Short mmCIF file of C-alpha atoms in Angstrom, two decimals:
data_model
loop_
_atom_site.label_atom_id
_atom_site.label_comp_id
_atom_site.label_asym_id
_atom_site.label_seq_id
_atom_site.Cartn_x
_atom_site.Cartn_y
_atom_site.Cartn_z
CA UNK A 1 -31.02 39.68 1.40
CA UNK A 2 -31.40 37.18 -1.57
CA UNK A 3 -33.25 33.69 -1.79
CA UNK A 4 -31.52 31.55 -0.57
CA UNK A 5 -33.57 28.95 -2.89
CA UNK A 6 -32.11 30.50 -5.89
CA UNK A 7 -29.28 29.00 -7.65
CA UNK A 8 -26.26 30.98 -7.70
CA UNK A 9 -25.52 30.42 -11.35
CA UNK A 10 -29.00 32.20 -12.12
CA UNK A 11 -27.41 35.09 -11.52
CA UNK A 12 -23.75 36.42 -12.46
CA UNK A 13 -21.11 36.83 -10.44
CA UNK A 14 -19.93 39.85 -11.98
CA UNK A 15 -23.23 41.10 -11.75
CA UNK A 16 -23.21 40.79 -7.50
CA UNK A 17 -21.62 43.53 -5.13
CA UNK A 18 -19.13 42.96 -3.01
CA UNK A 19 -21.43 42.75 -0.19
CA UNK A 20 -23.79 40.84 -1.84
CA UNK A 21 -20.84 38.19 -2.62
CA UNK A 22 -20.06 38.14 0.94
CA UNK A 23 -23.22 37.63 1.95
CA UNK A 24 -23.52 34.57 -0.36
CA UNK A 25 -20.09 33.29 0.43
CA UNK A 26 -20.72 33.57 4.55
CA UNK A 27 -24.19 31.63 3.80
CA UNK A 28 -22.18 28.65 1.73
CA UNK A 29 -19.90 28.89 4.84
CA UNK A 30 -22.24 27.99 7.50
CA UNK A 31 -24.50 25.67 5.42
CA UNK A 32 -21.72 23.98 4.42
CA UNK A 33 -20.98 23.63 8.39
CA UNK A 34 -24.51 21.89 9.15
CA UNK A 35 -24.21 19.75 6.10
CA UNK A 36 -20.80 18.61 7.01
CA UNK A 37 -21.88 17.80 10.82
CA UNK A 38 -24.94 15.82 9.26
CA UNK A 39 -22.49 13.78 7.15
CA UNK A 40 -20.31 13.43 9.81
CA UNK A 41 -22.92 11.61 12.39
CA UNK A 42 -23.19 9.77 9.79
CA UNK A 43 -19.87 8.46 9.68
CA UNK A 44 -19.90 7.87 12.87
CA UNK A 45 -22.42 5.85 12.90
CA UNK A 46 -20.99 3.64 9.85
CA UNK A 47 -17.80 3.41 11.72
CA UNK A 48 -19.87 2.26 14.87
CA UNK A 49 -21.23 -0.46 12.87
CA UNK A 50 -18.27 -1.24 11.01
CA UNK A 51 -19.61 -1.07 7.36
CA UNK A 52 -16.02 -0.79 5.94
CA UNK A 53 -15.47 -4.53 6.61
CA UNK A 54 -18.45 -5.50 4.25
CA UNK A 55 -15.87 -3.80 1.89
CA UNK A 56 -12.95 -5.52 3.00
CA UNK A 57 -12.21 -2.21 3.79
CA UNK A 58 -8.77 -1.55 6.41
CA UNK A 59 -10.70 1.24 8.42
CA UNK A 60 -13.49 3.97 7.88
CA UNK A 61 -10.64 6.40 6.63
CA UNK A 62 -10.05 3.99 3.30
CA UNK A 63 -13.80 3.48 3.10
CA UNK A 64 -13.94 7.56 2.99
CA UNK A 65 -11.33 7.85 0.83
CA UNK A 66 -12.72 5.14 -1.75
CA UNK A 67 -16.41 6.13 -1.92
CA UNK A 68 -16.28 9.77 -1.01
CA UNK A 69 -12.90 11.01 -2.30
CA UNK A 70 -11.03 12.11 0.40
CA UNK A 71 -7.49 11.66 1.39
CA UNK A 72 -6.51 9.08 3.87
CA UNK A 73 -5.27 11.76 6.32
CA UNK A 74 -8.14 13.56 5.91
CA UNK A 75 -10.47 11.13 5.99
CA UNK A 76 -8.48 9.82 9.38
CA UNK A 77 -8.94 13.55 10.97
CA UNK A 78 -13.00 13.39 10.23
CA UNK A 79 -13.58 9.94 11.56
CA UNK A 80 -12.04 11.22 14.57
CA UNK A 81 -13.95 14.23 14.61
CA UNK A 82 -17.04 12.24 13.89
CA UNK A 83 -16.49 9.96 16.85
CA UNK A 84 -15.52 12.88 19.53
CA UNK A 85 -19.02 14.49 18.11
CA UNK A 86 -20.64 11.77 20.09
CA UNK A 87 -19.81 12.95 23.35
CA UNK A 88 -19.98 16.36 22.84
CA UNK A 89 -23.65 17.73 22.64
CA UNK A 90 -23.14 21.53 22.49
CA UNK A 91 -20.40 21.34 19.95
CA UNK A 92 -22.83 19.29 18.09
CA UNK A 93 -25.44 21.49 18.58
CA UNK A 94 -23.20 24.67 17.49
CA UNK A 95 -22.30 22.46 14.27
CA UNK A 96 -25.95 20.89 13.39
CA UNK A 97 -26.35 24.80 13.55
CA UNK A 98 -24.01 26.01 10.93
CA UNK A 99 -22.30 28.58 13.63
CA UNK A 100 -19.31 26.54 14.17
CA UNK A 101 -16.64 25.59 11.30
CA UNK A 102 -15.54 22.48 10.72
CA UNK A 103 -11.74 23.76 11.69
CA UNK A 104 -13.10 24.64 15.25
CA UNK A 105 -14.71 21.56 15.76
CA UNK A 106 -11.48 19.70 14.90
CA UNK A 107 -9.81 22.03 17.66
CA UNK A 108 -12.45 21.59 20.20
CA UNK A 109 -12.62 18.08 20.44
CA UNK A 110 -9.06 18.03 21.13
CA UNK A 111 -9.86 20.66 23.96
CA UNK A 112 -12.55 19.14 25.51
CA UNK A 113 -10.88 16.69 28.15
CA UNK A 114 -13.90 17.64 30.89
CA UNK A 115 -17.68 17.74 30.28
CA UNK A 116 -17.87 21.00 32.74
CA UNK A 117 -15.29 22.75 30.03
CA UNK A 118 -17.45 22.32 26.76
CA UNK A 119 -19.77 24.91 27.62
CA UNK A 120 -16.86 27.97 27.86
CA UNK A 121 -15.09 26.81 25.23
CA UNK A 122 -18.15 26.80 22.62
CA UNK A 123 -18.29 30.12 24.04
CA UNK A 124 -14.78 31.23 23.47
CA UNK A 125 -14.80 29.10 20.20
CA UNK A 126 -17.70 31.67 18.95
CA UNK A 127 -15.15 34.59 18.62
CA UNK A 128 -12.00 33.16 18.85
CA UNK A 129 -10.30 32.39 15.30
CA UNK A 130 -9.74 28.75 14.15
CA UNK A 131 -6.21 29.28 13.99
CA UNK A 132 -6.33 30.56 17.57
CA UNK A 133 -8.02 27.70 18.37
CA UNK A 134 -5.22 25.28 17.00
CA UNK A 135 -2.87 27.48 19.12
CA UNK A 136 -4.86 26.64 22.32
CA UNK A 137 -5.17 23.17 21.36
CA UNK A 138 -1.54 22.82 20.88
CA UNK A 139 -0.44 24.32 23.70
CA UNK A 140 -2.91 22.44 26.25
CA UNK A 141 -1.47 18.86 24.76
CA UNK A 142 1.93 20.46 25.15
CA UNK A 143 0.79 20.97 28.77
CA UNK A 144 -0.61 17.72 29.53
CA UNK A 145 1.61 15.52 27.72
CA UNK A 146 4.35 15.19 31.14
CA UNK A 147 1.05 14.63 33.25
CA UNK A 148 -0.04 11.07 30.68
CA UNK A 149 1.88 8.05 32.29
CA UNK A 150 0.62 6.07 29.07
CA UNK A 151 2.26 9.25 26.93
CA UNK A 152 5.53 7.15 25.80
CA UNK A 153 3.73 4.13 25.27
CA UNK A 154 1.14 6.10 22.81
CA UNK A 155 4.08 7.84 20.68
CA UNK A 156 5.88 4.46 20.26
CA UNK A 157 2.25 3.38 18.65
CA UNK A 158 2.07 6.41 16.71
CA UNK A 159 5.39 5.48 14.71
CA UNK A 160 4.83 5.96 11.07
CA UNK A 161 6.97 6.12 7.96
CA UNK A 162 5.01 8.18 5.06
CA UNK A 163 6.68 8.13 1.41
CA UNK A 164 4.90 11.24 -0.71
CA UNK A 165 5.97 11.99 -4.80
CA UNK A 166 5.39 14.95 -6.20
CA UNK A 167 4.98 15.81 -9.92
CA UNK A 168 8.65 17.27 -10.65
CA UNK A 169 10.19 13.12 -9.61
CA UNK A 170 11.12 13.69 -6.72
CA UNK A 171 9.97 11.90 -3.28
CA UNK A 172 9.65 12.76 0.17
CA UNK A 173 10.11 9.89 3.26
CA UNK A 174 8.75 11.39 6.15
CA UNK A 175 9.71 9.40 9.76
CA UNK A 176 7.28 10.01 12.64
CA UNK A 177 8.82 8.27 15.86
CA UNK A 178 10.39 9.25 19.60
CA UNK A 179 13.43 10.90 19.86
CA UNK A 180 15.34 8.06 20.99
CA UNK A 181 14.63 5.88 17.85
CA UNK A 182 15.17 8.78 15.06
CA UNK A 183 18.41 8.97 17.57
CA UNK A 184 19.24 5.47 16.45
CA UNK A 185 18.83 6.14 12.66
CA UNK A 186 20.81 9.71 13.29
CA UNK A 187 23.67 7.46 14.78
CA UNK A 188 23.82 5.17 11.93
CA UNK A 189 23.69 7.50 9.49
CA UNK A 190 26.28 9.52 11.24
CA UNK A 191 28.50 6.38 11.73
CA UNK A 192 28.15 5.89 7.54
CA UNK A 193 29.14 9.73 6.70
CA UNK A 194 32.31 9.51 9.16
CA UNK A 195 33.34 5.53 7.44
CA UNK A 196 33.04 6.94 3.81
CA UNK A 197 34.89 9.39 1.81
CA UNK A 198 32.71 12.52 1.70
CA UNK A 199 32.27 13.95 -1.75
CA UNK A 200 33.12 17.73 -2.11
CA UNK A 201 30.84 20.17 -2.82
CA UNK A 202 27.81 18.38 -1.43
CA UNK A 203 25.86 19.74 2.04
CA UNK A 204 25.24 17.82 5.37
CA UNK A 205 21.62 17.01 4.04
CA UNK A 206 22.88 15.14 1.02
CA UNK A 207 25.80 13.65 2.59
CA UNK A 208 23.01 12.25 5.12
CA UNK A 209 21.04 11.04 1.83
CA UNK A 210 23.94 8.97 0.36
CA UNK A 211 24.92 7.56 3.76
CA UNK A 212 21.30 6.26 3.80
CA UNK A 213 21.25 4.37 0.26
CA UNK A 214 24.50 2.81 1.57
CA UNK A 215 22.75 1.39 4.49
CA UNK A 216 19.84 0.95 2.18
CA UNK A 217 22.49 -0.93 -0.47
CA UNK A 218 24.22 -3.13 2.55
CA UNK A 219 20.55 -4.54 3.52
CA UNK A 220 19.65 -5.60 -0.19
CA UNK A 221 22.43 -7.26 -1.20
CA UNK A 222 21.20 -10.57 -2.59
CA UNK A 223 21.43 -13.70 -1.03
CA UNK A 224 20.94 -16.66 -3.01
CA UNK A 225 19.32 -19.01 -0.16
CA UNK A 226 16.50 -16.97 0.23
CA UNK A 227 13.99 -17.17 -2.64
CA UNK A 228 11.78 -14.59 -4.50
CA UNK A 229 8.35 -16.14 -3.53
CA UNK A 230 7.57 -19.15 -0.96
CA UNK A 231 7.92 -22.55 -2.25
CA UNK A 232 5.03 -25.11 -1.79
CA UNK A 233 6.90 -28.62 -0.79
CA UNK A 234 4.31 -31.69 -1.46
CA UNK A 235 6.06 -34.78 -0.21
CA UNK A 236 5.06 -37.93 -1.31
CA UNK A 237 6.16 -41.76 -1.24
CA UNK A 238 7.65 -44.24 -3.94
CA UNK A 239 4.98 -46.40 -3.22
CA UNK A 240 2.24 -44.42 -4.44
CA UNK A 241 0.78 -43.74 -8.15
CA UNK A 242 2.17 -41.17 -10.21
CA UNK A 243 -1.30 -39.68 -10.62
CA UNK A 244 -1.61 -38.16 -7.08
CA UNK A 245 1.16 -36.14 -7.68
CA UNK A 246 -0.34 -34.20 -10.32
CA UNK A 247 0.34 -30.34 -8.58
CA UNK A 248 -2.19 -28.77 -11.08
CA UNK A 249 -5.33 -30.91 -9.47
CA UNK A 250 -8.34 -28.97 -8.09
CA UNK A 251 -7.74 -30.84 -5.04
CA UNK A 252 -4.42 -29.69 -3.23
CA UNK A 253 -2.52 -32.93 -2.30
CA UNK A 254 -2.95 -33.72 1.54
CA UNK A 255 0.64 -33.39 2.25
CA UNK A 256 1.68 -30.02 0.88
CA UNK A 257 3.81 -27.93 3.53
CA UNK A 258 5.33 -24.56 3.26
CA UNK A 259 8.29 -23.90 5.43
CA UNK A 260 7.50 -27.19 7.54
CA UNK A 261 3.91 -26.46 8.11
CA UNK A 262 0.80 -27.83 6.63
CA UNK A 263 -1.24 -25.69 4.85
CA UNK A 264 -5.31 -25.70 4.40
CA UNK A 265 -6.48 -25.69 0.90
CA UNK A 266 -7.69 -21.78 0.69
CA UNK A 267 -4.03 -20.88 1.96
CA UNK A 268 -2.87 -23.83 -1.26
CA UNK A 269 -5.02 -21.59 -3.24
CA UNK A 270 -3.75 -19.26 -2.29
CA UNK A 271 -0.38 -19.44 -2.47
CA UNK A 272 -0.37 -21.24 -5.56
CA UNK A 273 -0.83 -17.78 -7.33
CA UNK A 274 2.59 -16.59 -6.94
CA UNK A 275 4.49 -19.54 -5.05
CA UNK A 276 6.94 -21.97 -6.50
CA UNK A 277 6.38 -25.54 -6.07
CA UNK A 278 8.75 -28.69 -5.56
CA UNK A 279 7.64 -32.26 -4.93
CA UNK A 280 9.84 -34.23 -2.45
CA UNK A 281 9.99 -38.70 -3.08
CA UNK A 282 10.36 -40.61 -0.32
CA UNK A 283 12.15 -43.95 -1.66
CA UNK A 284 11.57 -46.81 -0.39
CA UNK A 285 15.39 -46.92 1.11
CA UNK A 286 14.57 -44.09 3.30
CA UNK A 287 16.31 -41.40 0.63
CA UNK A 288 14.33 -38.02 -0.52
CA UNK A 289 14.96 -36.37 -4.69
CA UNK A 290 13.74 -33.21 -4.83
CA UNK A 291 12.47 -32.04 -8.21
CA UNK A 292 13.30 -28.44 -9.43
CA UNK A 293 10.85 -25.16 -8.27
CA UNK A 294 8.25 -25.23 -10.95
CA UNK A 295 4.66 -23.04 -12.17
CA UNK A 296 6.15 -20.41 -10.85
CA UNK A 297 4.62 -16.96 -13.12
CA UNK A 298 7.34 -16.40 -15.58
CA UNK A 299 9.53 -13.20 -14.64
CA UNK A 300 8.51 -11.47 -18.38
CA UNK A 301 4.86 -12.14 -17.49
CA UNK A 302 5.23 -10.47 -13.95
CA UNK A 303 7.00 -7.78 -14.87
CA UNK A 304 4.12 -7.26 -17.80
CA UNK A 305 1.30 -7.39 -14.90
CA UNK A 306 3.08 -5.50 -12.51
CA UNK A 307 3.69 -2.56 -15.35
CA UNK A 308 -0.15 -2.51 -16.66
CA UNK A 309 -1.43 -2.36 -13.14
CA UNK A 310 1.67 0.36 -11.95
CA UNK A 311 2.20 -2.06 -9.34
CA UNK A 312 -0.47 -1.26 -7.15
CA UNK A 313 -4.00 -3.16 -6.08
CA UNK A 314 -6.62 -3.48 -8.11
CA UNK A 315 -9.24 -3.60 -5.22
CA UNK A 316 -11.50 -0.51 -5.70
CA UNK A 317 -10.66 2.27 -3.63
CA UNK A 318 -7.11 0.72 -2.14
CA UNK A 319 -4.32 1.02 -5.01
CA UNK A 320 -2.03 0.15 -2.25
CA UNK A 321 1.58 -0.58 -3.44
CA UNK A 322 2.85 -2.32 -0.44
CA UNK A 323 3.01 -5.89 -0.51
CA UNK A 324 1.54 -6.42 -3.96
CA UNK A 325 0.63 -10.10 -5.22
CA UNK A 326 -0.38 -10.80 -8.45
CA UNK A 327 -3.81 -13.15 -8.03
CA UNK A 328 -5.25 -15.56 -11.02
CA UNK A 329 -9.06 -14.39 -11.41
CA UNK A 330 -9.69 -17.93 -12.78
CA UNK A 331 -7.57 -20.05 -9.69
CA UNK A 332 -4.40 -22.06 -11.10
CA UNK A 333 -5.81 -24.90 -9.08
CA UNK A 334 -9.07 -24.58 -11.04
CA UNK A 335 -7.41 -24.51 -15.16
CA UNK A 336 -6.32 -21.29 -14.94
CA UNK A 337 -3.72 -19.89 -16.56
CA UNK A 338 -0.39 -17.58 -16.56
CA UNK A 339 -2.25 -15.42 -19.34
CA UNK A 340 -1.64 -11.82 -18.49
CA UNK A 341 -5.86 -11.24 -18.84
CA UNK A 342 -6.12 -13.78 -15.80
CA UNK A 343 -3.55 -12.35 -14.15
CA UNK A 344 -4.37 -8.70 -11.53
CA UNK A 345 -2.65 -7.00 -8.76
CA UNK A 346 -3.70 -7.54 -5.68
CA UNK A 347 -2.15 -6.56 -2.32
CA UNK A 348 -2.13 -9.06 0.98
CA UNK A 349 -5.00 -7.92 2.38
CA UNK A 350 -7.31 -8.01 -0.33
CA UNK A 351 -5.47 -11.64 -1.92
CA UNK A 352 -6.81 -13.01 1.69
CA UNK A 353 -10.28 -12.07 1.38
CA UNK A 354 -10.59 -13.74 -2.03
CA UNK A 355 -8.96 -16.64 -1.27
CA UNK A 356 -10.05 -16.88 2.73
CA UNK A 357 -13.24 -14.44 2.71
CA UNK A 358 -15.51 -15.26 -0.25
CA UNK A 359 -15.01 -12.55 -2.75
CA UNK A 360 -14.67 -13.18 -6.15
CA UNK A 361 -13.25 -11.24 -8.75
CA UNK A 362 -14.34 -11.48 -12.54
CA UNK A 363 -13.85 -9.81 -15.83
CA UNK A 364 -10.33 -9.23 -17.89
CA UNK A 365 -7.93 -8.02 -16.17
CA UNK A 366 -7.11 -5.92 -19.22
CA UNK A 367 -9.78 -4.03 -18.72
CA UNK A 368 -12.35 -3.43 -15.81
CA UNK A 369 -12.62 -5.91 -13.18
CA UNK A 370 -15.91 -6.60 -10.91
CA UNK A 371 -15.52 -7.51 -7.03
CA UNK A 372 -18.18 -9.41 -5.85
CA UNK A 373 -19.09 -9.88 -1.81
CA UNK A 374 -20.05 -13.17 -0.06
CA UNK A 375 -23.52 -11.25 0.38
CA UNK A 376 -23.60 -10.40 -3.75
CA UNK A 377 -22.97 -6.89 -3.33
CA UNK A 378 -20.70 -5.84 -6.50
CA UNK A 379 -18.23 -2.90 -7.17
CA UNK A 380 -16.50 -2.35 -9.80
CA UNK A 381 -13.22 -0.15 -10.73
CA UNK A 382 -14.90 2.53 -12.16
CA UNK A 383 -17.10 4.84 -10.22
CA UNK A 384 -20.85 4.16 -11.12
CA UNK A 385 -22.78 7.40 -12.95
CA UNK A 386 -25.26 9.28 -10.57
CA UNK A 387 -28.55 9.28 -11.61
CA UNK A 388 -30.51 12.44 -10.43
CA UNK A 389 -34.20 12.13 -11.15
CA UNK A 390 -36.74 15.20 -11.13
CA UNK A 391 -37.80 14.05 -8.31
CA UNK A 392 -35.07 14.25 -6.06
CA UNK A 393 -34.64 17.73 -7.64
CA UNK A 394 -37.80 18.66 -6.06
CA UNK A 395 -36.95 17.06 -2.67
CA UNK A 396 -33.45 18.39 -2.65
CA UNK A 397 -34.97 22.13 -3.07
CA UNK A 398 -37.78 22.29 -0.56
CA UNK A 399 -34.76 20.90 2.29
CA UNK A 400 -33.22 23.66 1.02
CA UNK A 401 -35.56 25.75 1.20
CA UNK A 402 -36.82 24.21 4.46
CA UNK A 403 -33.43 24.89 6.25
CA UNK A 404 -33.08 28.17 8.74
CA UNK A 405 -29.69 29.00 7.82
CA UNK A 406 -28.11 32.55 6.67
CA UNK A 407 -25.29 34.57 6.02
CA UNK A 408 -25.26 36.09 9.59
CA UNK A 409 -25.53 32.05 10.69
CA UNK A 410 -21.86 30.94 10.99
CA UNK A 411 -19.98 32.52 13.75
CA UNK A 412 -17.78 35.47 12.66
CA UNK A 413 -14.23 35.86 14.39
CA UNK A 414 -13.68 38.94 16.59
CA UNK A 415 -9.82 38.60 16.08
CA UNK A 416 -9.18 39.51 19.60
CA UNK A 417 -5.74 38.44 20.94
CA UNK A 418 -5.64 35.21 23.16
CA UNK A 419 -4.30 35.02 26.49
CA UNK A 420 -2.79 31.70 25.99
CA UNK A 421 -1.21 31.01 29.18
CA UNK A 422 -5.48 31.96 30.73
CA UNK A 423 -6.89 29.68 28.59
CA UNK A 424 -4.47 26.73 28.89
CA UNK A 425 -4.37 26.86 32.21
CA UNK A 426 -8.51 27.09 32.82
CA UNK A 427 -8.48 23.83 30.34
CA UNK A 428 -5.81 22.40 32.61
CA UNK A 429 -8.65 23.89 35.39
CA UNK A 430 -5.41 25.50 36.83
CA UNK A 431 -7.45 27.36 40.04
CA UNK A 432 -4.66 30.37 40.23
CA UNK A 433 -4.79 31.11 36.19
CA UNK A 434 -8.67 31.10 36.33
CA UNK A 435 -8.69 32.85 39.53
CA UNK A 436 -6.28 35.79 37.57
CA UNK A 437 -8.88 35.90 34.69
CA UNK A 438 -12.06 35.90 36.42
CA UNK A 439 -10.62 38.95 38.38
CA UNK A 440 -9.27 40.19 34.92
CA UNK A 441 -12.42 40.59 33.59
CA UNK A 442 -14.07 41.73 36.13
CA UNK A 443 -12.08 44.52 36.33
CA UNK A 444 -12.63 45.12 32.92
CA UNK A 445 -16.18 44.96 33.22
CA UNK A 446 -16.14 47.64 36.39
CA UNK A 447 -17.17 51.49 35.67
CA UNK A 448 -14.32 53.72 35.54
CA UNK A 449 -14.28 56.00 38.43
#
């Protein structure tokens, strides 16, 4: 056995025996386990308090995947996880431990439906194989999912459209949705292919792909009426002084609308980053001039903000490219300017909570940009350096040290086949299937005349 308190590049690897190495790898494994199930009660317990919204975060999952470095859909999956934990004190227990995986938990606490169940399946879940686990789990909501009144309700919430590149140019649009609306895009895209001369030589699959830019192509045309930003209409009267119509004032006029409605003055503010604006005279005869859509940023300038930033956020740990405004760090209705090192990406969300939430953003926008909190807690675009002193060297090796975990520790698959229908039907607690494998067993467990 080797010490567990000595660093495995002391020693080198070519140096170990196979069973040494497997020793060392199967002790990683289950102190990895217990370290993950300590992080993720922590989670939990940051998502319980809602600490991602002090970040302006969207959920824990972006919060995860901006501090910590883990996919959305990964960080989704262990928020989850860490949640379900709560509820669930012997599959804690089993984690805290280091003798479960983190790929059986996942499975388990989409298996435990009933509090009198957790018990056999951390038993079953000690020899069973995570990817048997998955089966089980898989099967059982295949089960169940006729039994859920709420089930057609909860896929048409679960609708998602996911767009993925890769590095060879090429993208991937993924459609997650019931069967009767991917039947309505099927329909239409059918409709398209049988309308249209087909080119030869192509398959069905890219056939389907042009008949989808044509509906794509139909939808974008332009339309002139319609313009590229919202327009900011200040009306005022003949009678009064030139001076209060001055659009650039810190104060927004009192009688600025957008599409018919008043606005307050963070939503002015607001708007007056990227909206067009038009004043509207009242004459005295009862007549209204319109002047031309000014301040609106100049297209060159856009294009130049929306190309350094690769049109995504700026906010630290978002780079979301959906919905992307460009934001003045120094507000146009305070002096500032249209000068590309004023000017940042910025996506709804995150334009709201500087104009509507009390962040402020400072710095160049060339360069690196600091995001400041209404509490004055500060983050910046660029990950901070971590600082580990001697002493938390020391710590870090006595909890080492101090932690009862070995090779042996993490619970080693038997690889012994499932009986799938058995154990979906004694999660289902399906009397006649549990019946059948009580007397199963018991058989097998009977001498041999």
């Amino acid at each position: 056995m080797f010490d567990v308190t000595e660093p495995l590049g002391s020693t080198g690897l070519t140096d170990l025996s196979i069973v040494e190495l497997e020793d060392r790898v199967q002790y990683c494994a289950a102190q990895l386990a217990a370290d993950t199930a300590r992080w993720l009660l922590m989670v939990a317990e940051l998502d319980r308090r809602e600490a991602f919204l002090l970040w302006e975060c969207q959920t824990m999952a972006h919060w995860l995947s901006w501090k910590c470095g883990v996919s959305l859909h990964t960080g989704r999956q262990q928020v989850r996880v860490a949640r379900a934990l709560e509820s669930l004190p012997l599959v804690q227990a089993g984690f805290l431990a280091g003798r479960l995986s983190f790929s059986k938990v996942r499975a388990l606490t989409r298996l435990v439906m009933k509090p009198e169940l957790e018990a056999e399946l951390v038993e079953m879940a000690q020899t069973a194989t995570a990817a048997q686990l998955d089966q089980i789990a898989s099967a059982y909501l295949r089960t169940t999912r006729g039994d859920n009144p709420e089930h057609d309700a909860n896929n048409h919430e679960a609708r998602r459209f996911d767009c993925t590149s890769d590095d060879h140019g090429m993208t991937t649009l993924k459609i997650t949705a019931p069967y009767n609306l991917v039947a309505i895009i099927m329909t239409a895209i059918d409709r398209v292919m049988n309308n249209t001369a087909q080119e030869a030589g192509l398959t069905i699959a890219q056939h389907r792909v042009d008949a989808l830019l044509r509906i794509a192509s139909s939808v974008l045309e332009p339309d002139e009426s319609l313009p590229a930003n919202a327009t900011i209409i200040i009306h005022t009267e003949e009678s009064e002084p030139r001076a209060t119509q001055d659009v650039s004032a810190e104060t927004p006029p009192a009688r600025a609308r957008v599409r018919g409605l008043p606005i307050s003055r963070s939503a002015y503010e607001r708007l007056r980053c990227n909206a067009n604006v038009a004043i509207e005279r009242t004459r005295l005869d009862g007549t209204v001039d319109r002047t031309p859509t000014t301040d609106a940023i100049p297209r060159t300038i856009r294009r130049a903000v929306m190309r350094r930033d690769c049109g995504r956020c700026r906010w630290p740990g978002c780079g979301n490219s959906y919905r992307v405004e460009v934001h003045h760090l120094v507000f146009w209705t305070h002096g500032g300017r249209h000068d590309i090192w004023n000017l940042a990406c910025l996506c709804a969300v995150h334009h709201h909570a500087v104009h509507d939430r009390g962040w402020a953003v400072t710095g160049d926008a060339n360069q690196v940009l600091t995001f400041t909190s209404p509490r004055g807690r500060t983050a910046t675009e660029q990950a901070p350096e971590i600082q580990i002193t001697p002493s938390r060297q020391r710590s870090h090796a006595k909890r080492q040290t101090a932690r009862c975990v070995t090779a042996t520790t993490i619970a080693t698959a038997t690889n012994e086949p499932i009986a799938l229908e058995w154990a979906v039907g004694a999660i289902c607690d399906n009397v006649h299937v549990r019946n059948q494998r009580k007397g199963a067993l018991g058989n097998a467990a009977s001498p041999t005349p």
